Amino acid sequence: MKERETFASRLGFVLISAGCAIGLGNVWRFPYIVGQYGGAAFVLIYLVFLVIMGLPIMAMEFAVGRASRKSVIVSFQQLEPKGTKWHWYGWFGMAGNYLLMMFYTTIAGWLMLYFFKMALGQFEGLDTQGVTQAFGNMVATPSIQVVFMAIVVVLGMLVCSQGLQNGVEKVNKFMMLCLLGLLVVLAVRAVTLPGAAAGLKFYLVPNFQNLMYNAEGQLRLGEAVYAAMGQAFFTLSLGIGAMAIFGSYIGKERRLFGEAINVGILDTCVAFVSGLIIFPSAFAFGVNPDSGSNLIFVTLPNVFNAMPGGRLWGALFFVFLFFAALSTVTAVFENILACWMDKWNMPRRKAVLINLVLIFLLSLPCLLGNNLWSSIKLLGMGVMDFEDFLVSNNLLPLGSVIYLLFCCVSPKFGWGYQNFLQEANQGQGVRFPALFRVYFTYILPIIVLIIFFLGYWDKFGPKG
């Protein structure tokens, strides 16, 4: 039996795990909802939920991966008691990785294209309407999107084809270090802009009034708490084995809760510093930050247009965004390839060739859903939004509940809490807080299910 690959260094493990978690949500969603719900006051609530929800589940994913030495599709099968059916979830976890890539590769392609547009000065002289029209034209043109989506898929698979240490680890370490360096440079530039102080005040000074009440004076503390719960949960990409696969590649030298803390800190720092770029820049040039694609693809190009040397800073920003997206792409590709290699004992190169074609074809409906297939609606959503909904509102929360219960129930029915603790606490570092078993077994699954049902209510419930 072929020996399982391992990371060359602990730094590689931490950076790749963080790279998988760090994505577009850190760059636009975190700053936007922080500003919407009261700045620093919201950050405090978010950090509480990150500690009591995200980090324990991440440690459990790491533990399942390290104990089984397998990917999500077969890891439960290695650890479950005979006669139980936990391994059925492996297929859903694998499907979640595919669904995530079916729309993420398209967005990563947009970011690469925007880098070239910004570097070539194609946004210079355009007002908000002009930038909006440029974005609309890009989305409406499938041919150019196909080219850049294909480049992303090929790049990601090329990295993975070189193996764990020489490909995924080496390239992701480089991208993550570049990403962090660009983050610092852009943040320093943003906070030193004339007029940036107003954005810093908006972002960093706690506003408990804004946290508790909306613009109409209506109480919304529950809404703010739910938003903090959701951000803390979804930012770490938990529930589809994306973290478990990296657990399967590490040794027993370090305790897993401490490693989860390191990944969570790095992920949160990127999200937080992104706000130090966006809010000072927006306020310095009188632009109100917006959510979603408008922030990245419409609002920020206008900010860079108004900024001295904006062509350079804009190009650097979209390189930063592309590295953030590509680090996630390569990490999830590695998880998909590991599923094929583990389940069907397939050589890496063969798995790469099959999945290069497969992911390209599976990504086309999302890409075409913005133009040629824009009339197709699934539950009232376009193709991209529907794929995102399946992952974010379904597989991530439900998968996290699976990992929680698998690790915490009696060994008669699952892996068992003592078996989990024995794995998680091997090595040096921070011990898992074992005394809170009742919380992990009964309360935390309920919290995650609340997120699940509130997500459905937010999507399909009555509006207004």
PDB file of C-alpha atoms in Angstrom, residues 118-328:
ATOM      1  CA  MET A 118      -7.038  47.352 -14.307  1.00  0.00           C
ATOM      2  CA  ALA A 119      -3.364  46.972 -15.274  1.00  0.00           C
ATOM      3  CA  LEU A 120      -4.116  48.009 -18.873  1.00  0.00           C
ATOM      4  CA  GLY A 121      -6.041  51.078 -17.695  1.00  0.00           C
ATOM      5  CA  GLN A 122      -9.373  50.019 -19.219  1.00  0.00           C
ATOM      6  CA  PHE A 123     -11.342  51.537 -16.316  1.00  0.00           C
ATOM      7  CA  GLU A 124      -9.619  54.932 -16.413  1.00  0.00           C
ATOM      8  CA  GLY A 125     -11.993  57.788 -17.151  1.00  0.00           C
ATOM      9  CA  LEU A 126     -15.132  55.713 -16.508  1.00  0.00           C
ATOM     10  CA  ASP A 127     -17.783  56.872 -14.041  1.00  0.00           C
ATOM     11  CA  THR A 128     -19.934  54.522 -11.944  1.00  0.00           C
ATOM     12  CA  GLN A 129     -22.303  53.920 -14.849  1.00  0.00           C
ATOM     13  CA  GLY A 130     -19.395  53.148 -17.161  1.00  0.00           C
ATOM     14  CA  VAL A 131     -17.819  50.652 -14.734  1.00  0.00           C
ATOM     15  CA  THR A 132     -21.222  49.036 -14.170  1.00  0.00           C
ATOM     16  CA  GLN A 133     -21.696  48.691 -17.925  1.00  0.00           C
ATOM     17  CA  ALA A 134     -18.177  47.210 -18.306  1.00  0.00           C
ATOM     18  CA  PHE A 135     -18.971  44.581 -15.664  1.00  0.00           C
ATOM     19  CA  GLY A 136     -22.314  43.834 -17.311  1.00  0.00           C
ATOM     20  CA  ASN A 137     -20.656  43.431 -20.704  1.00  0.00           C
ATOM     21  CA  MET A 138     -18.113  41.022 -19.236  1.00  0.00           C
ATOM     22  CA  VAL A 139     -20.779  38.867 -17.584  1.00  0.00           C
ATOM     23  CA  ALA A 140     -22.888  38.899 -20.761  1.00  0.00           C
ATOM     24  CA  THR A 141     -19.991  37.629 -22.916  1.00  0.00           C
ATOM     25  CA  PRO A 142     -19.556  33.879 -22.391  1.00  0.00           C
ATOM     26  CA  SER A 143     -16.549  33.458 -24.707  1.00  0.00           C
ATOM     27  CA  ILE A 144     -14.131  35.619 -22.694  1.00  0.00           C
ATOM     28  CA  GLN A 145     -15.371  34.087 -19.429  1.00  0.00           C
ATOM     29  CA  VAL A 146     -14.815  30.554 -20.730  1.00  0.00           C
ATOM     30  CA  VAL A 147     -11.207  31.393 -21.556  1.00  0.00           C
ATOM     31  CA  PHE A 148     -10.412  32.730 -18.083  1.00  0.00           C
ATOM     32  CA  MET A 149     -12.401  30.039 -16.256  1.00  0.00           C
ATOM     33  CA  ALA A 150     -10.446  27.425 -18.248  1.00  0.00           C
ATOM     34  CA  ILE A 151      -7.151  29.114 -17.295  1.00  0.00           C
ATOM     35  CA  VAL A 152      -8.135  28.901 -13.610  1.00  0.00           C
ATOM     36  CA  VAL A 153      -9.022  25.189 -13.899  1.00  0.00           C
ATOM     37  CA  VAL A 154      -5.803  24.390 -15.764  1.00  0.00           C
ATOM     38  CA  LEU A 155      -3.673  26.391 -13.318  1.00  0.00           C
ATOM     39  CA  GLY A 156      -5.273  24.699 -10.317  1.00  0.00           C
ATOM     40  CA  MET A 157      -4.892  21.207 -11.750  1.00  0.00           C
ATOM     41  CA  LEU A 158      -1.335  21.932 -12.910  1.00  0.00           C
ATOM     42  CA  VAL A 159      -0.388  22.821  -9.339  1.00  0.00           C
ATOM     43  CA  CYS A 160      -2.083  19.698  -7.953  1.00  0.00           C
ATOM     44  CA  SER A 161      -0.487  17.448 -10.578  1.00  0.00           C
ATOM     45  CA  GLN A 162       2.931  18.125  -9.018  1.00  0.00           C
ATOM     46  CA  GLY A 163       1.889  16.419  -5.786  1.00  0.00           C
ATOM     47  CA  LEU A 164       1.292  17.653  -2.253  1.00  0.00           C
ATOM     48  CA  GLN A 165       4.742  18.971  -1.267  1.00  0.00           C
ATOM     49  CA  ASN A 166       6.098  20.056  -4.656  1.00  0.00           C
ATOM     50  CA  GLY A 167       2.807  21.396  -5.993  1.00  0.00           C
ATOM     51  CA  VAL A 168       0.004  22.295  -3.593  1.00  0.00           C
ATOM     52  CA  GLU A 169       2.168  23.134  -0.565  1.00  0.00           C
ATOM     53  CA  LYS A 170       4.929  25.003  -2.383  1.00  0.00           C
ATOM     54  CA  VAL A 171       2.630  27.103  -4.576  1.00  0.00           C
ATOM     55  CA  ASN A 172       0.104  27.846  -1.828  1.00  0.00           C
ATOM     56  CA  LYS A 173       2.857  28.949   0.562  1.00  0.00           C
ATOM     57  CA  PHE A 174       4.103  31.353  -2.101  1.00  0.00           C
ATOM     58  CA  MET A 175       0.583  32.649  -2.891  1.00  0.00           C
ATOM     59  CA  MET A 176      -0.365  33.044   0.760  1.00  0.00           C
ATOM     60  CA  LEU A 177       2.832  34.912   1.637  1.00  0.00           C
ATOM     61  CA  CYS A 178       2.289  37.181  -1.395  1.00  0.00           C
ATOM     62  CA  LEU A 179      -1.343  37.630  -0.402  1.00  0.00           C
ATOM     63  CA  LEU A 180      -0.383  38.654   3.141  1.00  0.00           C
ATOM     64  CA  GLY A 181       2.309  40.989   1.827  1.00  0.00           C
ATOM     65  CA  LEU A 182      -0.084  42.653  -0.622  1.00  0.00           C
ATOM     66  CA  LEU A 183      -2.653  42.949   2.153  1.00  0.00           C
ATOM     67  CA  VAL A 184      -0.254  44.928   4.334  1.00  0.00           C
ATOM     68  CA  VAL A 185       0.887  47.194   1.457  1.00  0.00           C
ATOM     69  CA  LEU A 186      -2.696  47.953   0.389  1.00  0.00           C
ATOM     70  CA  ALA A 187      -3.845  48.556   3.983  1.00  0.00           C
ATOM     71  CA  VAL A 188      -0.981  51.006   4.650  1.00  0.00           C
ATOM     72  CA  ARG A 189      -1.849  52.827   1.431  1.00  0.00           C
ATOM     73  CA  ALA A 190      -5.556  52.969   2.309  1.00  0.00           C
ATOM     74  CA  VAL A 191      -5.200  54.264   5.878  1.00  0.00           C
ATOM     75  CA  THR A 192      -2.776  57.008   4.771  1.00  0.00           C
ATOM     76  CA  LEU A 193      -5.190  58.458   2.189  1.00  0.00           C
ATOM     77  CA  PRO A 194      -6.544  61.959   2.891  1.00  0.00           C
ATOM     78  CA  GLY A 195      -9.973  61.523   4.480  1.00  0.00           C
ATOM     79  CA  ALA A 196      -9.348  57.905   5.511  1.00  0.00           C
ATOM     80  CA  ALA A 197      -9.930  58.723   9.200  1.00  0.00           C
ATOM     81  CA  ALA A 198     -13.710  58.731   8.713  1.00  0.00           C
ATOM     82  CA  GLY A 199     -13.581  55.210   7.292  1.00  0.00           C
ATOM     83  CA  LEU A 200     -11.378  54.008  10.162  1.00  0.00           C
ATOM     84  CA  LYS A 201     -13.791  55.483  12.705  1.00  0.00           C
ATOM     85  CA  PHE A 202     -16.739  53.825  10.981  1.00  0.00           C
ATOM     86  CA  TYR A 203     -14.932  50.480  10.953  1.00  0.00           C
ATOM     87  CA  LEU A 204     -13.107  50.404  14.294  1.00  0.00           C
ATOM     88  CA  VAL A 205     -15.086  52.467  16.814  1.00  0.00           C
ATOM     89  CA  PRO A 206     -17.878  50.372  18.391  1.00  0.00           C
ATOM     90  CA  ASN A 207     -21.359  51.650  17.577  1.00  0.00           C
ATOM     91  CA  PHE A 208     -23.734  49.732  19.834  1.00  0.00           C
ATOM     92  CA  GLN A 209     -26.677  51.821  18.659  1.00  0.00           C
ATOM     93  CA  ASN A 210     -26.096  50.697  15.084  1.00  0.00           C
ATOM     94  CA  LEU A 211     -25.600  47.125  16.307  1.00  0.00           C
ATOM     95  CA  MET A 212     -28.971  47.034  18.075  1.00  0.00           C
ATOM     96  CA  TYR A 213     -31.147  49.211  15.828  1.00  0.00           C
ATOM     97  CA  ASN A 214     -31.520  49.660  12.067  1.00  0.00           C
ATOM     98  CA  ALA A 215     -31.840  53.002  10.253  1.00  0.00           C
ATOM     99  CA  GLU A 216     -35.587  53.107  11.036  1.00  0.00           C
ATOM    100  CA  GLY A 217     -34.954  52.643  14.757  1.00  0.00           C
ATOM    101  CA  GLN A 218     -36.274  49.069  14.848  1.00  0.00           C
ATOM    102  CA  LEU A 219     -34.604  46.599  17.196  1.00  0.00           C
ATOM    103  CA  ARG A 220     -32.416  44.151  15.237  1.00  0.00           C
ATOM    104  CA  LEU A 221     -30.028  42.672  17.801  1.00  0.00           C
ATOM    105  CA  GLY A 222     -31.196  39.144  16.951  1.00  0.00           C
ATOM    106  CA  GLU A 223     -30.523  39.777  13.268  1.00  0.00           C
ATOM    107  CA  ALA A 224     -27.023  41.048  14.084  1.00  0.00           C
ATOM    108  CA  VAL A 225     -26.250  38.034  16.270  1.00  0.00           C
ATOM    109  CA  TYR A 226     -27.433  35.675  13.508  1.00  0.00           C
ATOM    110  CA  ALA A 227     -25.227  37.517  10.993  1.00  0.00           C
ATOM    111  CA  ALA A 228     -22.225  37.097  13.323  1.00  0.00           C
ATOM    112  CA  MET A 229     -22.990  33.390  13.766  1.00  0.00           C
ATOM    113  CA  GLY A 230     -23.286  32.882  10.029  1.00  0.00           C
ATOM    114  CA  GLN A 231     -20.047  34.711   9.219  1.00  0.00           C
ATOM    115  CA  ALA A 232     -18.082  32.823  11.892  1.00  0.00           C
ATOM    116  CA  PHE A 233     -19.414  29.531  10.576  1.00  0.00           C
ATOM    117  CA  PHE A 234     -19.165  29.985   6.815  1.00  0.00           C
ATOM    118  CA  THR A 235     -15.779  31.741   6.785  1.00  0.00           C
ATOM    119  CA  LEU A 236     -13.976  28.480   7.616  1.00  0.00           C
ATOM    120  CA  SER A 237     -15.578  26.307   4.870  1.00  0.00           C
ATOM    121  CA  LEU A 238     -16.500  23.582   7.354  1.00  0.00           C
ATOM    122  CA  GLY A 239     -18.594  20.486   6.727  1.00  0.00           C
ATOM    123  CA  ILE A 240     -17.481  19.186   3.317  1.00  0.00           C
ATOM    124  CA  GLY A 241     -14.139  17.680   4.286  1.00  0.00           C
ATOM    125  CA  ALA A 242     -12.131  20.622   2.958  1.00  0.00           C
ATOM    126  CA  MET A 243     -10.286  20.791   6.302  1.00  0.00           C
ATOM    127  CA  ALA A 244     -10.278  17.028   6.962  1.00  0.00           C
ATOM    128  CA  ILE A 245      -8.113  16.394   3.905  1.00  0.00           C
ATOM    129  CA  PHE A 246      -5.303  18.551   5.308  1.00  0.00           C
ATOM    130  CA  GLY A 247      -5.639  16.771   8.628  1.00  0.00           C
ATOM    131  CA  SER A 248      -4.955  13.539   6.741  1.00  0.00           C
ATOM    132  CA  TYR A 249      -1.624  14.949   5.540  1.00  0.00           C
ATOM    133  CA  ILE A 250      -0.158  16.029   8.913  1.00  0.00           C
ATOM    134  CA  GLY A 251       1.769  14.138  11.575  1.00  0.00           C
ATOM    135  CA  LYS A 252       1.029  13.622  15.258  1.00  0.00           C
ATOM    136  CA  GLU A 253       3.450  16.244  16.581  1.00  0.00           C
ATOM    137  CA  ARG A 254       0.868  18.990  17.229  1.00  0.00           C
ATOM    138  CA  ARG A 255      -2.493  19.019  19.010  1.00  0.00           C
ATOM    139  CA  LEU A 256      -5.274  19.863  16.626  1.00  0.00           C
ATOM    140  CA  PHE A 257      -7.181  22.529  18.568  1.00  0.00           C
ATOM    141  CA  GLY A 258      -4.071  24.720  18.611  1.00  0.00           C
ATOM    142  CA  GLU A 259      -3.713  24.271  14.858  1.00  0.00           C
ATOM    143  CA  ALA A 260      -7.376  25.198  14.378  1.00  0.00           C
ATOM    144  CA  ILE A 261      -6.742  28.368  16.416  1.00  0.00           C
ATOM    145  CA  ASN A 262      -3.791  29.293  14.167  1.00  0.00           C
ATOM    146  CA  VAL A 263      -5.884  28.847  11.021  1.00  0.00           C
ATOM    147  CA  GLY A 264      -8.793  30.796  12.534  1.00  0.00           C
ATOM    148  CA  ILE A 265      -6.519  33.692  13.530  1.00  0.00           C
ATOM    149  CA  LEU A 266      -4.970  33.917  10.068  1.00  0.00           C
ATOM    150  CA  ASP A 267      -8.374  33.716   8.375  1.00  0.00           C
ATOM    151  CA  THR A 268      -9.801  36.438  10.633  1.00  0.00           C
ATOM    152  CA  CYS A 269      -6.763  38.695  10.195  1.00  0.00           C
ATOM    153  CA  VAL A 270      -7.177  38.621   6.413  1.00  0.00           C
ATOM    154  CA  ALA A 271     -10.873  39.448   6.752  1.00  0.00           C
ATOM    155  CA  PHE A 272     -10.225  42.232   9.246  1.00  0.00           C
ATOM    156  CA  VAL A 273      -7.357  43.856   7.337  1.00  0.00           C
ATOM    157  CA  SER A 274      -9.482  43.722   4.171  1.00  0.00           C
ATOM    158  CA  GLY A 275     -11.793  46.140   5.953  1.00  0.00           C
ATOM    159  CA  LEU A 276      -8.808  48.426   6.588  1.00  0.00           C
ATOM    160  CA  ILE A 277      -8.377  48.564   2.804  1.00  0.00           C
ATOM    161  CA  ILE A 278     -12.005  48.958   1.782  1.00  0.00           C
ATOM    162  CA  PHE A 279     -13.527  51.377   4.314  1.00  0.00           C
ATOM    163  CA  PRO A 280     -10.785  54.051   4.421  1.00  0.00           C
ATOM    164  CA  SER A 281     -10.537  53.953   0.605  1.00  0.00           C
ATOM    165  CA  ALA A 282     -14.289  54.234   0.117  1.00  0.00           C
ATOM    166  CA  PHE A 283     -14.752  57.039   2.646  1.00  0.00           C
ATOM    167  CA  ALA A 284     -11.713  58.935   1.354  1.00  0.00           C
ATOM    168  CA  PHE A 285     -13.401  59.261  -2.051  1.00  0.00           C
ATOM    169  CA  GLY A 286     -17.010  59.604  -0.910  1.00  0.00           C
ATOM    170  CA  VAL A 287     -18.113  56.140  -2.021  1.00  0.00           C
ATOM    171  CA  ASN A 288     -20.571  54.114   0.071  1.00  0.00           C
ATOM    172  CA  PRO A 289     -19.453  50.474   0.338  1.00  0.00           C
ATOM    173  CA  ASP A 290     -21.993  48.057  -1.112  1.00  0.00           C
ATOM    174  CA  SER A 291     -22.349  44.281  -0.810  1.00  0.00           C
ATOM    175  CA  GLY A 292     -21.806  41.421  -3.203  1.00  0.00           C
ATOM    176  CA  SER A 293     -20.314  41.732  -6.644  1.00  0.00           C
ATOM    177  CA  ASN A 294     -21.016  45.482  -6.712  1.00  0.00           C
ATOM    178  CA  LEU A 295     -18.357  46.076  -4.073  1.00  0.00           C
ATOM    179  CA  ILE A 296     -15.573  44.207  -5.854  1.00  0.00           C
ATOM    180  CA  PHE A 297     -16.437  44.760  -9.494  1.00  0.00           C
ATOM    181  CA  VAL A 298     -18.134  48.181  -9.517  1.00  0.00           C
ATOM    182  CA  THR A 299     -17.498  50.230  -6.361  1.00  0.00           C
ATOM    183  CA  LEU A 300     -13.780  49.542  -5.899  1.00  0.00           C
ATOM    184  CA  PRO A 301     -12.753  50.265  -9.525  1.00  0.00           C
ATOM    185  CA  ASN A 302     -14.325  53.702  -9.018  1.00  0.00           C
ATOM    186  CA  VAL A 303     -12.299  54.154  -5.833  1.00  0.00           C
ATOM    187  CA  PHE A 304      -9.072  53.243  -7.651  1.00  0.00           C
ATOM    188  CA  ASN A 305      -9.996  55.589 -10.519  1.00  0.00           C
ATOM    189  CA  ALA A 306     -10.106  58.480  -8.052  1.00  0.00           C
ATOM    190  CA  MET A 307      -6.926  57.451  -6.208  1.00  0.00           C
ATOM    191  CA  PRO A 308      -3.492  58.801  -7.224  1.00  0.00           C
ATOM    192  CA  GLY A 309      -1.649  55.859  -8.807  1.00  0.00           C
ATOM    193  CA  GLY A 310      -4.938  54.007  -8.789  1.00  0.00           C
ATOM    194  CA  ARG A 311      -4.048  51.878 -11.801  1.00  0.00           C
ATOM    195  CA  LEU A 312      -1.153  50.327  -9.858  1.00  0.00           C
ATOM    196  CA  TRP A 313      -3.082  49.949  -6.584  1.00  0.00           C
ATOM    197  CA  GLY A 314      -6.102  48.514  -8.382  1.00  0.00           C
ATOM    198  CA  ALA A 315      -3.973  45.947 -10.217  1.00  0.00           C
ATOM    199  CA  LEU A 316      -2.309  44.942  -6.931  1.00  0.00           C
ATOM    200  CA  PHE A 317      -5.715  44.610  -5.264  1.00  0.00           C
ATOM    201  CA  PHE A 318      -7.047  42.264  -7.930  1.00  0.00           C
ATOM    202  CA  VAL A 319      -3.836  40.207  -7.818  1.00  0.00           C
ATOM    203  CA  PHE A 320      -4.459  39.895  -4.071  1.00  0.00           C
ATOM    204  CA  LEU A 321      -8.059  38.838  -4.714  1.00  0.00           C
ATOM    205  CA  PHE A 322      -7.011  36.343  -7.366  1.00  0.00           C
ATOM    206  CA  PHE A 323      -4.438  34.757  -5.047  1.00  0.00           C
ATOM    207  CA  ALA A 324      -7.133  34.485  -2.358  1.00  0.00           C
ATOM    208  CA  ALA A 325      -9.459  32.744  -4.818  1.00  0.00           C
ATOM    209  CA  LEU A 326      -6.779  30.512  -6.375  1.00  0.00           C
ATOM    210  CA  SER A 327      -5.560  29.332  -2.959  1.00  0.00           C
ATOM    211  CA  THR A 328      -9.103  28.100  -2.294  1.00  0.00           C
TER     212      THR A 328
END
